[in-house]
Amino acid sequence: MSSSDIPPFTPSEFKYTAPPNPGWRFGQRIEETAEGRAWMEGEKLGWKTIDPSAEDPSKLYFLLVSGIVPRPVAFVSTISDTGIENLAPFSWFNQVSSFPPVISVSCTRSADLTRVKDTLNNIKSVRGFTVNIISEPWIQQANICAIDAPDDVGEWPVSGLTKEPSIHVKPARVKESAFSMECELLQTVDILDPATSIASTTLVLGTIKYIHVRKDMLDERGNVDPGKLRPIARFAGTLYGRVSEGYRITRHAWQDAEPDVRRVVDGGPKT
Ligand SMILES: Cc1cc2nc3c(=O)[nH]c(=O)nc-3n(C[C@H](O)[C@H](O)[C@H](O)COP(=O)(O)O)c2cc1C
């Protein structure tokens, strides 16, 4: 599809639908639905099996970031020990624990392993940072902050985003973000290049000290409503995705499901 064929972005309401195959029964195989059969057709073309240790690192990077999707994006605000402020997006990001509340962000070095990201240097020296969840209305402002600008060009003024002072950590949070976390460095883990033993990537674990959430994002239970937050998802390269539809699937409890599960697995309930 050429860029002139791509329709414009239109904000849309978050829509709930029924899940795929809503009538699924315990033990039902994928071939029992037309969609499942169509999915398995592709498997007839065979498999490509990759040994990461024998793969070109840049090809491996693109294969992994296109396969491990969709990723959430942490928009990280940091400050250096001399007071230089920094903003950058990171999609090797997730929550790793809720009690204590801990998140992870992973920072790569440059391909020749010489350049460490300012974000990592700042987190290590100041030990505090903020993670701001990006919403569709300000994705452009966040995306520009991945620019490889020289040190004297600050991302805040280029982005047009607004600093909101944090209450526990030194760097500001982003006012436009409807869900921000003030984090304290818990631990860093260096991932070593097997040939040189130099860190190629550093995993940062941060303890969440404060959460700031906009009241209009909350549902009646006090949780964030995805339709209001309008978060973004990241695929490989420059591709972002939308979260505009959702469906619920029952989480079965053994207590209720046991007879039905046993009927399928053992051919009938055990007495
Ligand atoms: C959406 C998006 C996600 C990114 N995710 C990561 C990531 O997870 N890890 C990483 O090291 N760089 C990532 N980058 C690249 C950094 O944002 C980029 O290198 C940035 O300039 C780093 O800034 P700094 O050197 O000021 O810390 C990502 C870029 C974009 C646009």
CSV table of C-alpha atoms and ligand atoms in Angstrom, one decimal:
chain,number,residue,atom,x,y,z
A,1,MET,CA,0.0,0.0,0.0
A,2,SER,CA,1.5,3.4,-1.0
A,3,SER,CA,1.4,6.2,1.5
A,4,SER,CA,-1.2,8.0,-0.6
A,5,ASP,CA,-3.6,5.1,-0.2
A,6,ILE,CA,-3.5,5.2,3.6
A,7,PRO,CA,-6.7,6.6,5.1
A,8,PRO,CA,-6.3,9.4,7.7
A,9,PHE,CA,-6.2,8.7,11.4
A,10,THR,CA,-9.7,9.0,12.9
A,11,PRO,CA,-10.1,9.0,16.7
A,12,SER,CA,-12.6,6.2,17.5
A,13,GLU,CA,-14.6,5.0,20.5
A,14,PHE,CA,-13.3,1.9,22.2
A,15,LYS,CA,-15.6,-0.9,21.2
A,16,TYR,CA,-16.4,-4.2,23.1
A,17,THR,CA,-17.0,-7.3,20.9
A,18,ALA,CA,-17.6,-10.9,21.6
A,19,PRO,CA,-14.3,-12.9,21.8
A,20,PRO,CA,-13.1,-15.1,19.0
A,21,ASN,CA,-14.8,-18.5,19.0
A,22,PRO,CA,-17.2,-17.6,21.9
A,23,GLY,CA,-18.6,-21.1,21.9
A,24,TRP,CA,-15.2,-22.8,22.6
A,25,ARG,CA,-15.5,-26.0,24.7
A,26,PHE,CA,-12.8,-27.7,26.8
A,27,GLY,CA,-10.6,-29.7,24.5
A,28,GLN,CA,-12.0,-28.3,21.3
A,29,ARG,CA,-9.4,-28.2,18.6
A,30,ILE,CA,-8.6,-25.2,16.4
A,31,GLU,CA,-9.7,-27.1,13.2
A,32,GLU,CA,-13.3,-27.1,14.4
A,33,THR,CA,-13.9,-23.5,13.3
A,34,ALA,CA,-13.4,-22.0,9.8
A,35,GLU,CA,-11.1,-19.3,11.2
A,36,GLY,CA,-9.0,-21.9,13.0
A,37,ARG,CA,-8.8,-24.0,9.8
A,38,ALA,CA,-7.7,-21.0,7.8
A,39,TRP,CA,-5.0,-20.2,10.4
A,40,MET,CA,-3.6,-23.7,10.3
A,41,GLU,CA,-3.5,-23.7,6.4
A,42,GLY,CA,-0.5,-21.4,6.6
A,43,GLU,CA,1.5,-24.0,8.6
A,44,LYS,CA,1.6,-26.2,5.5
A,45,LEU,CA,4.3,-23.8,4.1
A,46,GLY,CA,6.6,-25.1,6.8
A,47,TRP,CA,8.8,-23.5,9.4
A,48,LYS,CA,12.0,-21.5,9.5
A,49,THR,CA,14.0,-22.3,12.6
A,50,ILE,CA,16.6,-19.7,13.8
A,51,ASP,CA,19.6,-20.3,16.0
A,52,PRO,CA,20.2,-16.8,17.5
A,53,SER,CA,23.9,-17.5,18.0
A,54,ALA,CA,24.3,-18.0,14.3
A,55,GLU,CA,22.1,-15.0,13.2
A,56,ASP,CA,23.3,-11.6,12.1
A,57,PRO,CA,22.6,-9.4,15.2
A,58,SER,CA,20.7,-6.7,13.2
A,59,LYS,CA,18.4,-9.3,11.5
A,60,LEU,CA,17.9,-10.9,14.9
A,61,TYR,CA,16.8,-7.6,16.4
A,62,PHE,CA,14.2,-7.0,13.7
A,63,LEU,CA,12.9,-10.6,13.9
A,64,LEU,CA,12.5,-10.3,17.6
A,65,VAL,CA,10.9,-6.9,17.7
A,66,SER,CA,8.5,-7.9,15.0
A,67,GLY,CA,7.6,-11.2,16.7
A,68,ILE,CA,7.4,-10.1,20.4
A,69,VAL,CA,4.4,-7.7,19.9
A,70,PRO,CA,2.5,-5.7,20.7
A,71,ARG,CA,4.7,-3.9,23.3
A,72,PRO,CA,3.6,-1.1,25.6
A,73,VAL,CA,5.8,2.0,25.6
A,74,ALA,CA,7.4,3.7,28.6
A,75,PHE,CA,8.1,7.4,28.0
A,76,VAL,CA,10.9,7.9,30.4
A,77,SER,CA,11.9,11.3,31.9
A,78,THR,CA,15.3,11.6,33.5
A,79,ILE,CA,17.8,14.2,34.6
A,80,SER,CA,21.6,14.1,34.7
A,81,ASP,CA,23.6,14.9,37.8
A,82,THR,CA,24.4,18.3,36.2
A,83,GLY,CA,20.7,19.0,35.7
A,84,ILE,CA,20.2,18.2,31.9
A,85,GLU,CA,16.7,16.9,31.4
A,86,ASN,CA,16.0,14.0,29.0
A,87,LEU,CA,12.9,12.3,27.5
A,88,ALA,CA,12.9,9.1,25.5
A,89,PRO,CA,10.5,6.2,24.6
A,90,PHE,CA,11.3,2.6,25.5
A,91,SER,CA,9.2,-0.4,24.4
A,92,TRP,CA,11.3,-3.0,26.1
A,93,PHE,CA,9.1,-2.2,29.1
A,94,ASN,CA,6.7,-3.9,31.4
A,95,GLN,CA,5.4,-4.3,34.9
A,96,VAL,CA,7.3,-7.1,36.7
A,97,SER,CA,5.6,-7.1,40.1
A,98,SER,CA,2.7,-5.3,41.8
A,99,PHE,CA,3.7,-5.8,45.4
A,100,PRO,CA,6.2,-4.3,45.7
A,101,PRO,CA,5.3,-2.4,42.5
A,102,VAL,CA,8.2,-2.8,40.1
A,103,ILE,CA,8.6,-2.0,36.4
A,104,SER,CA,11.4,-2.9,33.9
A,105,VAL,CA,12.9,-0.8,31.1
A,106,SER,CA,15.7,-2.1,28.9
A,107,CYS,CA,18.3,0.2,27.4
A,108,THR,CA,20.5,-0.9,24.5
A,109,ARG,CA,24.0,0.4,23.7
A,110,SER,CA,24.9,1.5,20.2
A,111,ALA,CA,25.7,-1.3,17.7
A,112,ASP,CA,29.5,-0.9,18.3
A,113,LEU,CA,28.8,-1.0,22.1
A,114,THR,CA,30.4,2.4,22.7
A,115,ARG,CA,27.4,4.7,23.4
A,116,VAL,CA,25.3,4.2,26.4
A,117,LYS,CA,21.9,6.0,26.4
A,118,ASP,CA,21.5,9.2,28.4
A,119,THR,CA,18.5,7.7,30.0
A,120,LEU,CA,20.5,4.9,31.5
A,121,ASN,CA,23.4,7.1,32.6
A,122,ASN,CA,20.9,9.5,34.2
A,123,ILE,CA,19.0,6.7,36.0
A,124,LYS,CA,22.2,5.3,37.4
A,125,SER,CA,23.5,8.6,38.7
A,126,VAL,CA,20.3,10.2,40.0
A,127,ARG,CA,18.5,6.9,40.8
A,128,GLY,CA,15.0,8.4,40.1
A,129,PHE,CA,13.0,8.6,36.9
A,130,THR,CA,9.4,8.9,35.7
A,131,VAL,CA,7.6,6.6,33.4
A,132,ASN,CA,4.7,8.2,31.5
A,133,ILE,CA,2.2,6.2,29.5
A,134,ILE,CA,1.6,7.7,26.1
A,135,SER,CA,-1.9,8.3,24.7
A,136,GLU,CA,-2.8,8.7,21.0
A,137,PRO,CA,-3.4,12.5,21.2
A,138,TRP,CA,0.3,13.1,21.9
A,139,ILE,CA,2.1,10.2,20.2
A,140,GLN,CA,3.9,12.6,17.8
A,141,GLN,CA,5.3,14.6,20.7
A,142,ALA,CA,6.6,11.4,22.3
A,143,ASN,CA,7.9,9.9,19.1
A,144,ILE,CA,10.1,12.9,18.3
A,145,CYS,CA,12.0,12.3,21.6
A,146,ALA,CA,13.7,9.2,20.1
A,147,ILE,CA,15.7,11.6,17.8
A,148,ASP,CA,19.5,11.1,18.0
A,149,ALA,CA,20.0,14.8,18.7
A,150,PRO,CA,23.3,16.2,20.1
A,151,ASP,CA,23.5,16.7,23.9
A,152,ASP,CA,22.8,20.4,23.7
A,153,VAL,CA,19.4,19.9,22.1
A,154,GLY,CA,16.8,19.2,24.8
A,155,GLU,CA,13.9,16.9,24.0
A,156,TRP,CA,11.4,18.8,26.2
A,157,PRO,CA,11.2,22.0,24.1
A,158,VAL,CA,11.3,20.0,20.8
A,159,SER,CA,8.4,17.8,22.0
A,160,GLY,CA,6.2,20.7,23.1
A,161,LEU,CA,5.3,18.6,26.2
A,162,THR,CA,4.8,20.1,29.7
A,163,LYS,CA,6.8,19.4,32.8
A,164,GLU,CA,4.9,18.7,36.0
A,165,PRO,CA,7.2,18.5,39.1
A,166,SER,CA,7.4,15.1,40.7
A,167,ILE,CA,6.9,14.7,44.4
A,168,HIS,CA,9.5,12.0,45.2
A,169,VAL,CA,12.1,11.9,42.3
A,170,LYS,CA,14.1,14.7,40.7
A,171,PRO,CA,13.0,14.5,37.1
A,172,ALA,CA,9.6,15.9,36.1
A,173,ARG,CA,6.7,13.8,34.9
A,174,VAL,CA,4.8,14.6,31.7
A,175,LYS,CA,1.6,16.6,32.3
A,176,GLU,CA,0.0,15.3,29.1
A,177,SER,CA,0.3,11.7,30.3
A,178,ALA,CA,-2.8,10.5,32.0
A,179,PHE,CA,-0.9,7.8,33.9
A,180,SER,CA,2.6,8.5,35.2
A,181,MET,CA,4.8,6.7,37.7
A,182,GLU,CA,7.6,8.1,39.8
A,183,CYS,CA,10.2,5.4,40.1
A,184,GLU,CA,13.3,4.8,42.2
A,185,LEU,CA,16.2,2.6,40.8
A,186,LEU,CA,16.0,-0.8,42.4
A,187,GLN,CA,18.6,-2.7,40.3
A,188,THR,CA,20.3,-2.8,37.0
A,189,VAL,CA,21.2,-6.0,35.2
A,190,ASP,CA,23.8,-5.9,32.4
A,191,ILE,CA,23.2,-8.3,29.5
A,192,LEU,CA,26.6,-9.1,28.2
A,193,ASP,CA,27.7,-9.4,24.6
A,194,PRO,CA,28.9,-13.1,24.3
A,195,ALA,CA,32.0,-12.2,22.2
A,196,THR,CA,33.3,-9.2,24.3
A,197,SER,CA,31.6,-9.5,27.7
A,198,ILE,CA,30.7,-5.8,27.3
A,199,ALA,CA,27.1,-4.9,28.3
A,200,SER,CA,25.1,-4.7,25.1
A,201,THR,CA,21.9,-3.9,27.0
A,202,THR,CA,21.0,-3.0,30.6
A,203,LEU,CA,17.8,-4.0,32.2
A,204,VAL,CA,16.6,-1.4,34.7
A,205,LEU,CA,14.2,-2.4,37.5
A,206,GLY,CA,12.5,0.5,39.2
A,207,THR,CA,10.2,0.6,42.2
A,208,ILE,CA,7.1,2.7,41.8
A,209,LYS,CA,7.0,5.3,44.6
A,210,TYR,CA,4.0,7.3,43.3
A,211,ILE,CA,1.4,6.9,40.6
A,212,HIS,CA,-0.4,9.9,39.1
A,213,VAL,CA,-3.6,9.0,37.3
A,214,ARG,CA,-6.1,11.4,35.8
A,215,LYS,CA,-9.5,11.1,37.4
A,216,ASP,CA,-11.3,11.1,34.0
A,217,MET,CA,-9.4,7.9,33.0
A,218,LEU,CA,-11.0,5.8,35.8
A,219,ASP,CA,-13.9,3.4,35.6
A,220,GLU,CA,-16.4,2.9,38.4
A,221,ARG,CA,-14.0,0.4,40.1
A,222,GLY,CA,-11.1,2.9,40.1
A,223,ASN,CA,-9.2,1.1,37.4
A,224,VAL,CA,-7.9,2.7,34.2
A,225,ASP,CA,-10.4,2.4,31.3
A,226,PRO,CA,-8.5,1.5,28.1
A,227,GLY,CA,-11.1,3.4,26.0
A,228,LYS,CA,-10.3,6.6,27.9
A,229,LEU,CA,-6.5,6.1,28.1
A,230,ARG,CA,-6.2,5.3,24.4
A,231,PRO,CA,-2.7,3.8,24.9
A,232,ILE,CA,-0.4,3.0,22.0
A,233,ALA,CA,1.2,-0.2,21.1
A,234,ARG,CA,4.6,-0.7,19.4
A,235,PHE,CA,5.4,-3.1,16.6
A,236,ALA,CA,8.8,-3.2,14.7
A,237,GLY,CA,10.5,-0.2,13.3
A,238,THR,CA,8.3,2.8,12.9
A,239,LEU,CA,5.0,0.9,13.2
A,240,TYR,CA,2.6,1.7,16.1
A,241,GLY,CA,-0.7,0.1,16.7
A,242,ARG,CA,-4.1,1.1,18.1
A,243,VAL,CA,-6.0,-0.4,21.0
A,244,SER,CA,-9.6,0.3,19.9
A,245,GLU,CA,-11.4,-2.9,20.5
A,246,GLY,CA,-11.6,-5.3,23.4
A,247,TYR,CA,-13.3,-8.6,24.4
A,248,ARG,CA,-13.6,-10.5,27.6
A,249,ILE,CA,-12.9,-14.2,28.0
A,250,THR,CA,-13.9,-16.1,31.2
A,251,ARG,CA,-11.1,-17.1,33.5
A,252,HIS,CA,-12.2,-20.6,34.5
A,253,ALA,CA,-11.8,-21.8,38.1
A,254,TRP,CA,-11.1,-25.5,38.8
A,255,GLN,CA,-13.8,-25.5,41.4
A,256,ASP,CA,-16.5,-24.9,38.9
A,257,ALA,CA,-14.9,-26.4,35.8
A,258,GLU,CA,-13.6,-29.7,37.1
A,259,PRO,CA,-16.5,-32.0,36.0
A,260,ASP,CA,-16.4,-30.6,32.5
A,261,VAL,CA,-12.6,-30.7,32.3
A,262,ARG,CA,-12.6,-34.3,33.6
A,263,ARG,CA,-15.2,-35.4,31.1
A,264,VAL,CA,-12.9,-34.2,28.3
A,265,VAL,CA,-9.6,-35.4,29.7
A,266,ASP,CA,-10.6,-38.7,31.3
A,267,GLY,CA,-13.8,-39.4,29.5
A,268,GLY,CA,-16.0,-38.7,32.6
A,269,PRO,CA,-16.0,-37.5,36.2
A,270,LYS,CA,-14.1,-39.6,38.8
A,271,THR,CA,-16.3,-40.7,41.7
B,1,LIG,C1,8.6,3.7,20.2
B,1,LIG,C2,10.1,3.6,20.5
B,1,LIG,C3,10.5,2.6,21.4
B,1,LIG,C4,11.9,2.5,21.8
B,1,LIG,N1,12.2,1.5,22.7
B,1,LIG,C5,13.5,1.4,23.0
B,1,LIG,C6,13.9,0.4,24.0
B,1,LIG,O1,13.1,-0.3,24.5
B,1,LIG,N2,15.2,0.4,24.4
B,1,LIG,C7,16.1,1.2,23.8
B,1,LIG,O2,17.3,1.2,24.2
B,1,LIG,N3,15.8,2.2,22.9
B,1,LIG,C8,14.5,2.3,22.5
B,1,LIG,N4,14.1,3.2,21.6
B,1,LIG,C9,15.1,4.2,21.1
B,1,LIG,C10,15.3,5.3,22.1
B,1,LIG,O3,14.1,6.0,22.4
B,1,LIG,C11,16.3,6.3,21.5
B,1,LIG,O4,17.6,5.7,21.3
B,1,LIG,C12,16.5,7.6,22.3
B,1,LIG,O5,17.1,8.5,21.5
B,1,LIG,C13,17.3,7.3,23.6
B,1,LIG,O6,17.5,8.5,24.2
B,1,LIG,P1,18.6,8.9,25.2
B,1,LIG,O7,20.0,8.5,24.6
B,1,LIG,O8,18.4,10.3,25.4
B,1,LIG,O9,18.3,8.1,26.4
B,1,LIG,C14,12.8,3.3,21.2
B,1,LIG,C15,12.4,4.3,20.3
B,1,LIG,C16,11.0,4.4,19.9
B,1,LIG,C17,10.6,5.5,18.9
